[in-house]
Amino acid sequence: MLELFSTFNYAVIIILMMLGLYVVFAARNLIKKLVGLSVFQTSVFLFYISIGKVSGGQPPILVDSHKTEDGHASVESVQVAAAGDSAVQHSLHHAPEVLYSNPLPHVLILTAIVVGVATLAIGLALTVRIREVYGSIEEDEIDRIDYQYNLEGVAK
Amino acid sequence: MNPHSILRVVSKFLIPFIAVFAFYVQFHGDFGPGGGFQAGVILAASVILYALIFGLDAAKKAVPPSWVRIGMMIGVLLYGGTGVATWMLGGEFLNYGVFTPDHPSHGQHYGILLVELGVLFAVASVMLAIFYAFGSRQAELSDEDW
Amino acid sequence: MDLLSLFPSWFLSHGAALIVVLPLLAGGIMAVVPRERMAWIITFIVMLICTVGAFGLLLSVMSQGAISYHMGGWAPPHGIAYVVDALSAPVLLLISAMALICLFYAWPSVKAEVEPKKRAPFYGAFLICAAGLLGMVVTGDAFNVFVFLEVSSISTYVLVGMGASRDRRALRAAYNYLILGSIGATFFVIGIGFMYMETGTLNMADMATILDGRDGGSRVAQVGFAFIVIGLGLKLAMFPLHMWLPEAYAHSPSFVTVFLASTATKAALYLMLRFAFTVFDLSFDYVVSIMTNLVLLVAVAGMIFASLQAIFLTDVRRILAFSSIAQVGYMLLGVSLVTVSGITASYIHLINHAIIKGGLFLAVGAIWYRFGITRVEDFRGLSKTMPLTMSAFTISALSLIGVPLTAGFVSKLQLAVAVWEKGYGWGVAVILISSILALIYMGRILRVAYFDEPPVINGEVVAKNEAPLMMLIPMWTLAILSIVIGINADWVVEAATRAAELLIPVQIIKGGL
């Protein structure tokens, strides 16, 4: 039970994930399903960020004093190979006294956020079209209208 | 008195600052959180705010839909073109170091600047295109109906 | 004759990235292309280059071994590597060749089914879908798989939704596909997250090494494997997760159905093979137990139930869609045997099914193009009104049933042999039963087409009205290919065996053989 308090972030992630999935399955309104999908995807973002945290680590932004003389930040030495809290904690060659959190999950999440936005945009566009064609965005009403349409299609 | 005057005055004041903030975020991406996607969304938000306050037609006069389409293409071509340019110069796809073979980190800096610019164009144009597409489908509410 | 020397060396060395980048860039250009004809020509040229590139990569891999392309010059495991080996090269060729063949068909078909202003963006979405599928197969980085998976899926949702001008139910089909597909992809990315927690790397080869060193990893890796299998299973239309497929195939434009039926599920199956056997290894108990307990059950259930459902349907496209779900069950049955011959059979069926289903959907689309019919009872007398189309349909249908001298027979025989070798006698019975069910539902269509008279409309018998040439070419190409593979399947079997041996190195085959 005590572990639950130290890993409460994972508990929150799982609760959000299940809430999102439940809303997707249980909601009858098309927009609410998209909202559920967004909540579900948000829990995944939280998950990735949680595993990127290194205990005692700073946000993964290069501290100012380590720029090289020619004005460009030295990119070659920034290779972080650590995973999550439990793995070995590496630090950068030229900054032995600064510990950074893992920047890789942040990049992965940016990509996933963009993907989520694109999916949401298409979902909403489809919902708008469905509203124009069927006149409603409640699933049961659309089912009823389609039932007639399907019957006519069969009878033709 | 026009009930929307406060909104109009404040937004007229704010929109240029929002656009400049977008460019700040874009160029600050090298040193802190920021970069192409965030900047593109903020830039699109400034135009969308203009459209919300002054009407979709005024926004379409300011940023015509043809610009938006071309912007999408320019964004994708900038990003892909940087990669194709690295191919031409002999490296693998998107190996920015070949831009300046003796100082790879300079080449990487320029390469990343270019691709982030491409991302800015693409994302801002796409967000605007989505807004124009959604906004054009319903008849606009006239001012008195708000 | 050394075909490989005909390719310039830069083409082959950068080919792995070229086949993904070119369709992506061309898809982006489509936003400003004004006319449909230019859009089609650009698409055709791009897919031609991709097919030639994939062919060159296949030749190179077969003669010189795997190719690893370091994106951006960063070496793995820190960078993203594109890996072309015996498992991925045939699938790359399959995807780009099917796209090329279907493009002939697209020329009249898209004119009939999509509004004029939307045709250029339609080709743009198609190019992005092809780029996403090719990228999914060629990449060697786990998160890159997710990115390309979503790229291809999102463009697929758009493509399916484009069928709304023909049949408004396409909108709901696209919406349901969007919801289920996003859930599947999100499950997949959760699995990748767990794998990253366990191994600290995203490169698939590196993950395999680290997992091997930890002897299967902790429960984190097991949970990750479960999420990945379910996520990919949804994309694959594994039995209980198949609900999006019938609607999507039935209501989307014919060109889209042909392309999706031949490529989308195949790419997902490739990913399942790659993750289950390269990243995770057979020596881990949980992999074998999930494969033999869960995937086997689901595969058999899919084969029987989907075929049973297909028998009672009236719309031909839906029958073929449920048939696709059953055929995916065949492929999963081969995978779940976790033996070299099982995976060989599965891989052969992957290639054959793409050819067979492509041919069937092409014929059905041509029939809709000419007469506007999709119901089985309206197919009366088609052997007289559209003889060439119906013959191509018949050849592909016989291949689907598994008649000797066709491609379907080769893969079903190989699968039956693999199942028998593993000791599952009942498995052979299941394969026989589902083939008989396939005979029933395809036979129904063939009987109506061949043994009934053409309908009489307004007092006149419907006249012969063959499909246009651009539609006949791809149809007959695939039908002839089906027969060629049926007669001499050596090159397919050899490619599949090499792929299977790559996944299960001969010395660590689990017992039971």
Short mmCIF file of N, CA, C and O in Angstrom, two decimals, chain C residues 157-227:
data_model
loop_
_atom_site.label_atom_id
_atom_site.label_comp_id
_atom_site.label_asym_id
_atom_site.label_seq_id
_atom_site.Cartn_x
_atom_site.Cartn_y
_atom_site.Cartn_z
N TYR C 157 -7.80 7.01 -42.89
CA TYR C 157 -9.12 7.50 -42.45
C TYR C 157 -9.67 8.48 -43.49
O TYR C 157 -10.85 8.47 -43.84
N VAL C 158 -8.78 9.37 -43.97
CA VAL C 158 -9.21 10.36 -44.95
C VAL C 158 -9.66 9.66 -46.24
O VAL C 158 -10.71 9.97 -46.80
N LEU C 159 -8.86 8.70 -46.70
CA LEU C 159 -9.19 8.02 -47.95
C LEU C 159 -10.52 7.29 -47.85
O LEU C 159 -11.32 7.32 -48.78
N VAL C 160 -10.74 6.61 -46.70
CA VAL C 160 -12.01 5.89 -46.55
C VAL C 160 -13.16 6.88 -46.53
O VAL C 160 -14.22 6.66 -47.14
N GLY C 161 -12.97 8.02 -45.86
CA GLY C 161 -14.04 9.01 -45.80
C GLY C 161 -14.38 9.61 -47.15
O GLY C 161 -15.49 10.10 -47.35
N MET C 162 -13.43 9.56 -48.10
CA MET C 162 -13.70 10.12 -49.42
C MET C 162 -14.78 9.37 -50.15
O MET C 162 -15.28 9.84 -51.16
N GLY C 163 -15.12 8.18 -49.66
CA GLY C 163 -16.18 7.43 -50.33
C GLY C 163 -17.55 8.00 -50.10
O GLY C 163 -18.53 7.48 -50.61
N ALA C 164 -17.62 9.11 -49.35
CA ALA C 164 -18.93 9.64 -48.98
C ALA C 164 -19.70 10.16 -50.16
O ALA C 164 -20.93 10.22 -50.13
N SER C 165 -18.99 10.57 -51.24
CA SER C 165 -19.76 11.08 -52.37
C SER C 165 -20.52 9.96 -53.06
O SER C 165 -21.50 10.19 -53.75
N ARG C 166 -20.05 8.72 -52.83
CA ARG C 166 -20.73 7.60 -53.46
C ARG C 166 -21.74 6.97 -52.52
O ARG C 166 -22.84 6.62 -52.90
N ASP C 167 -21.33 6.84 -51.24
CA ASP C 167 -22.16 6.12 -50.27
C ASP C 167 -21.94 6.79 -48.94
O ASP C 167 -20.84 6.74 -48.39
N ARG C 168 -23.01 7.41 -48.38
CA ARG C 168 -22.77 8.25 -47.21
C ARG C 168 -22.36 7.46 -45.98
O ARG C 168 -21.88 8.05 -45.02
N ARG C 169 -22.54 6.13 -45.99
CA ARG C 169 -22.14 5.36 -44.82
C ARG C 169 -20.62 5.33 -44.68
O ARG C 169 -20.10 4.90 -43.65
N ALA C 170 -19.91 5.80 -45.71
CA ALA C 170 -18.45 5.86 -45.61
C ALA C 170 -18.00 6.76 -44.47
O ALA C 170 -16.96 6.52 -43.86
N LEU C 171 -18.79 7.80 -44.17
CA LEU C 171 -18.39 8.72 -43.11
C LEU C 171 -18.37 8.00 -41.76
O LEU C 171 -17.42 8.13 -40.99
N ARG C 172 -19.42 7.24 -41.48
CA ARG C 172 -19.44 6.51 -40.21
C ARG C 172 -18.35 5.46 -40.19
O ARG C 172 -17.72 5.23 -39.16
N ALA C 173 -18.13 4.81 -41.35
CA ALA C 173 -17.08 3.79 -41.40
C ALA C 173 -15.73 4.43 -41.09
O ALA C 173 -14.94 3.87 -40.32
N ALA C 174 -15.47 5.61 -41.68
CA ALA C 174 -14.20 6.28 -41.44
C ALA C 174 -14.09 6.69 -39.98
O ALA C 174 -13.03 6.55 -39.35
N TYR C 175 -15.20 7.16 -39.38
CA TYR C 175 -15.17 7.59 -37.99
C TYR C 175 -14.88 6.41 -37.06
O TYR C 175 -14.03 6.50 -36.18
N ASN C 176 -15.56 5.30 -37.28
CA ASN C 176 -15.31 4.14 -36.43
C ASN C 176 -13.90 3.62 -36.60
O ASN C 176 -13.24 3.24 -35.63
N TYR C 177 -13.44 3.64 -37.84
CA TYR C 177 -12.07 3.21 -38.09
C TYR C 177 -11.10 4.14 -37.37
O TYR C 177 -10.10 3.70 -36.79
N LEU C 178 -11.41 5.46 -37.37
CA LEU C 178 -10.54 6.39 -36.69
C LEU C 178 -10.46 6.09 -35.21
O LEU C 178 -9.36 6.01 -34.63
N ILE C 179 -11.60 5.89 -34.57
CA ILE C 179 -11.60 5.64 -33.13
C ILE C 179 -10.82 4.36 -32.82
O ILE C 179 -9.90 4.35 -32.00
N LEU C 180 -11.17 3.28 -33.51
CA LEU C 180 -10.52 2.01 -33.20
C LEU C 180 -9.05 2.03 -33.58
O LEU C 180 -8.20 1.54 -32.85
N GLY C 181 -8.73 2.62 -34.73
CA GLY C 181 -7.34 2.68 -35.15
C GLY C 181 -6.49 3.50 -34.19
O GLY C 181 -5.35 3.13 -33.89
N SER C 182 -7.03 4.61 -33.69
CA SER C 182 -6.26 5.42 -32.75
C SER C 182 -6.04 4.67 -31.44
O SER C 182 -4.97 4.77 -30.84
N ILE C 183 -7.06 3.95 -30.99
CA ILE C 183 -6.88 3.17 -29.77
C ILE C 183 -5.77 2.14 -29.99
O ILE C 183 -4.90 1.95 -29.14
N GLY C 184 -5.81 1.47 -31.14
CA GLY C 184 -4.77 0.48 -31.43
C GLY C 184 -3.39 1.09 -31.45
O GLY C 184 -2.44 0.56 -30.86
N ALA C 185 -3.24 2.22 -32.13
CA ALA C 185 -1.92 2.85 -32.21
C ALA C 185 -1.47 3.33 -30.83
O ALA C 185 -0.29 3.26 -30.50
N THR C 186 -2.42 3.80 -30.01
CA THR C 186 -2.04 4.26 -28.68
C THR C 186 -1.62 3.08 -27.81
O THR C 186 -0.66 3.19 -27.04
N PHE C 187 -2.30 1.94 -27.94
CA PHE C 187 -1.84 0.75 -27.23
C PHE C 187 -0.42 0.42 -27.65
O PHE C 187 0.43 0.07 -26.82
N PHE C 188 -0.17 0.52 -28.95
CA PHE C 188 1.16 0.21 -29.44
C PHE C 188 2.19 1.14 -28.83
O PHE C 188 3.27 0.70 -28.39
N VAL C 189 1.87 2.43 -28.72
CA VAL C 189 2.86 3.35 -28.19
C VAL C 189 3.03 3.16 -26.69
O VAL C 189 4.13 3.37 -26.15
N ILE C 190 1.99 2.71 -25.99
CA ILE C 190 2.16 2.37 -24.58
C ILE C 190 3.14 1.20 -24.45
O ILE C 190 4.03 1.19 -23.60
N GLY C 191 2.97 0.21 -25.34
CA GLY C 191 3.91 -0.91 -25.33
C GLY C 191 5.34 -0.46 -25.58
O GLY C 191 6.27 -0.93 -24.91
N ILE C 192 5.52 0.46 -26.53
CA ILE C 192 6.86 0.98 -26.81
C ILE C 192 7.40 1.69 -25.58
O ILE C 192 8.59 1.59 -25.25
N GLY C 193 6.54 2.42 -24.87
CA GLY C 193 6.96 3.11 -23.66
C GLY C 193 7.47 2.13 -22.62
O GLY C 193 8.52 2.33 -21.99
N PHE C 194 6.73 1.02 -22.45
CA PHE C 194 7.20 0.00 -21.50
C PHE C 194 8.54 -0.58 -21.92
O PHE C 194 9.42 -0.84 -21.11
N MET C 195 8.69 -0.81 -23.23
CA MET C 195 9.96 -1.35 -23.70
C MET C 195 11.09 -0.36 -23.48
O MET C 195 12.22 -0.76 -23.18
N TYR C 196 10.79 0.94 -23.62
CA TYR C 196 11.83 1.93 -23.38
C TYR C 196 12.22 1.95 -21.91
O TYR C 196 13.39 2.08 -21.56
N MET C 197 11.21 1.78 -21.05
CA MET C 197 11.50 1.70 -19.61
C MET C 197 12.42 0.53 -19.32
O MET C 197 13.32 0.61 -18.50
N GLU C 198 12.16 -0.59 -20.00
CA GLU C 198 12.91 -1.80 -19.69
C GLU C 198 14.33 -1.75 -20.24
O GLU C 198 15.28 -2.12 -19.58
N THR C 199 14.47 -1.28 -21.50
CA THR C 199 15.76 -1.41 -22.15
C THR C 199 16.51 -0.11 -22.32
O THR C 199 17.70 -0.12 -22.54
N GLY C 200 15.86 1.04 -22.25
CA GLY C 200 16.58 2.30 -22.38
C GLY C 200 16.93 2.66 -23.81
O GLY C 200 17.68 3.59 -24.03
N THR C 201 16.40 1.94 -24.79
CA THR C 201 16.72 2.28 -26.17
C THR C 201 15.49 2.08 -27.02
O THR C 201 14.57 1.37 -26.66
N LEU C 202 15.48 2.76 -28.18
CA LEU C 202 14.34 2.59 -29.07
C LEU C 202 14.70 1.81 -30.32
O LEU C 202 13.84 1.47 -31.10
N ASN C 203 15.97 1.54 -30.53
CA ASN C 203 16.40 0.83 -31.72
C ASN C 203 16.05 -0.64 -31.56
O ASN C 203 16.36 -1.24 -30.53
N MET C 204 15.40 -1.23 -32.57
CA MET C 204 14.86 -2.58 -32.38
C MET C 204 15.96 -3.62 -32.21
O MET C 204 15.84 -4.53 -31.37
N ALA C 205 17.05 -3.49 -32.96
CA ALA C 205 18.12 -4.47 -32.81
C ALA C 205 18.76 -4.37 -31.44
O ALA C 205 19.07 -5.37 -30.79
N ASP C 206 18.93 -3.12 -30.98
CA ASP C 206 19.52 -2.92 -29.66
C ASP C 206 18.61 -3.46 -28.56
O ASP C 206 19.07 -4.06 -27.59
N MET C 207 17.28 -3.24 -28.72
CA MET C 207 16.32 -3.77 -27.75
C MET C 207 16.47 -5.26 -27.66
O MET C 207 16.42 -5.85 -26.57
N ALA C 208 16.62 -5.91 -28.84
CA ALA C 208 16.72 -7.37 -28.84
C ALA C 208 17.94 -7.81 -28.06
O ALA C 208 17.87 -8.76 -27.26
N THR C 209 19.07 -7.12 -28.27
CA THR C 209 20.29 -7.51 -27.57
C THR C 209 20.13 -7.35 -26.07
O THR C 209 20.51 -8.22 -25.28
N ILE C 210 19.56 -6.19 -25.66
CA ILE C 210 19.46 -5.93 -24.22
C ILE C 210 18.50 -6.92 -23.57
O ILE C 210 18.75 -7.45 -22.47
N LEU C 211 17.37 -7.21 -24.25
CA LEU C 211 16.42 -8.15 -23.68
C LEU C 211 17.03 -9.54 -23.54
O LEU C 211 16.80 -10.25 -22.57
N ASP C 212 17.83 -9.89 -24.57
CA ASP C 212 18.51 -11.18 -24.51
C ASP C 212 19.42 -11.25 -23.30
O ASP C 212 19.49 -12.26 -22.60
N GLY C 213 20.16 -10.13 -23.08
CA GLY C 213 21.07 -10.09 -21.95
C GLY C 213 20.35 -10.21 -20.63
O GLY C 213 20.86 -10.77 -19.67
N ARG C 214 19.10 -9.69 -20.56
CA ARG C 214 18.34 -9.79 -19.31
C ARG C 214 17.46 -11.02 -19.29
O ARG C 214 16.60 -11.13 -18.42
N ASP C 215 17.60 -11.89 -20.29
CA ASP C 215 16.86 -13.14 -20.34
C ASP C 215 15.35 -12.90 -20.28
O ASP C 215 14.63 -13.47 -19.47
N GLY C 216 14.86 -12.04 -21.16
CA GLY C 216 13.43 -11.84 -21.25
C GLY C 216 12.94 -10.63 -20.50
O GLY C 216 11.82 -10.19 -20.71
N GLY C 217 13.75 -10.09 -19.61
CA GLY C 217 13.32 -8.88 -18.94
C GLY C 217 12.34 -9.17 -17.83
O GLY C 217 11.91 -10.28 -17.59
N SER C 218 11.96 -8.11 -17.14
CA SER C 218 11.05 -8.25 -16.00
C SER C 218 9.62 -8.21 -16.52
O SER C 218 9.36 -8.27 -17.71
N ARG C 219 8.68 -8.04 -15.58
CA ARG C 219 7.28 -8.00 -15.97
C ARG C 219 7.00 -6.80 -16.86
O ARG C 219 6.04 -6.82 -17.62
N VAL C 220 7.85 -5.77 -16.76
CA VAL C 220 7.65 -4.59 -17.61
C VAL C 220 7.69 -5.00 -19.08
O VAL C 220 6.86 -4.59 -19.89
N ALA C 221 8.68 -5.85 -19.43
CA ALA C 221 8.78 -6.28 -20.81
C ALA C 221 7.59 -7.14 -21.21
O ALA C 221 7.10 -7.07 -22.34
N GLN C 222 7.09 -7.95 -20.26
CA GLN C 222 5.93 -8.79 -20.59
C GLN C 222 4.71 -7.94 -20.88
O GLN C 222 3.97 -8.19 -21.84
N VAL C 223 4.51 -6.92 -20.02
CA VAL C 223 3.36 -6.03 -20.25
C VAL C 223 3.52 -5.29 -21.57
O VAL C 223 2.57 -5.13 -22.33
N GLY C 224 4.76 -4.86 -21.84
CA GLY C 224 5.01 -4.18 -23.10
C GLY C 224 4.68 -5.07 -24.28
O GLY C 224 4.06 -4.64 -25.26
N PHE C 225 5.07 -6.35 -24.19
CA PHE C 225 4.78 -7.26 -25.27
C PHE C 225 3.28 -7.41 -25.47
O PHE C 225 2.77 -7.41 -26.60
N ALA C 226 2.56 -7.51 -24.35
CA ALA C 226 1.11 -7.68 -24.46
C ALA C 226 0.48 -6.48 -25.16
O ALA C 226 -0.34 -6.63 -26.07
N PHE C 227 0.89 -5.26 -24.72
CA PHE C 227 0.32 -4.07 -25.35
C PHE C 227 0.65 -4.02 -26.84
O PHE C 227 -0.19 -3.67 -27.67
#
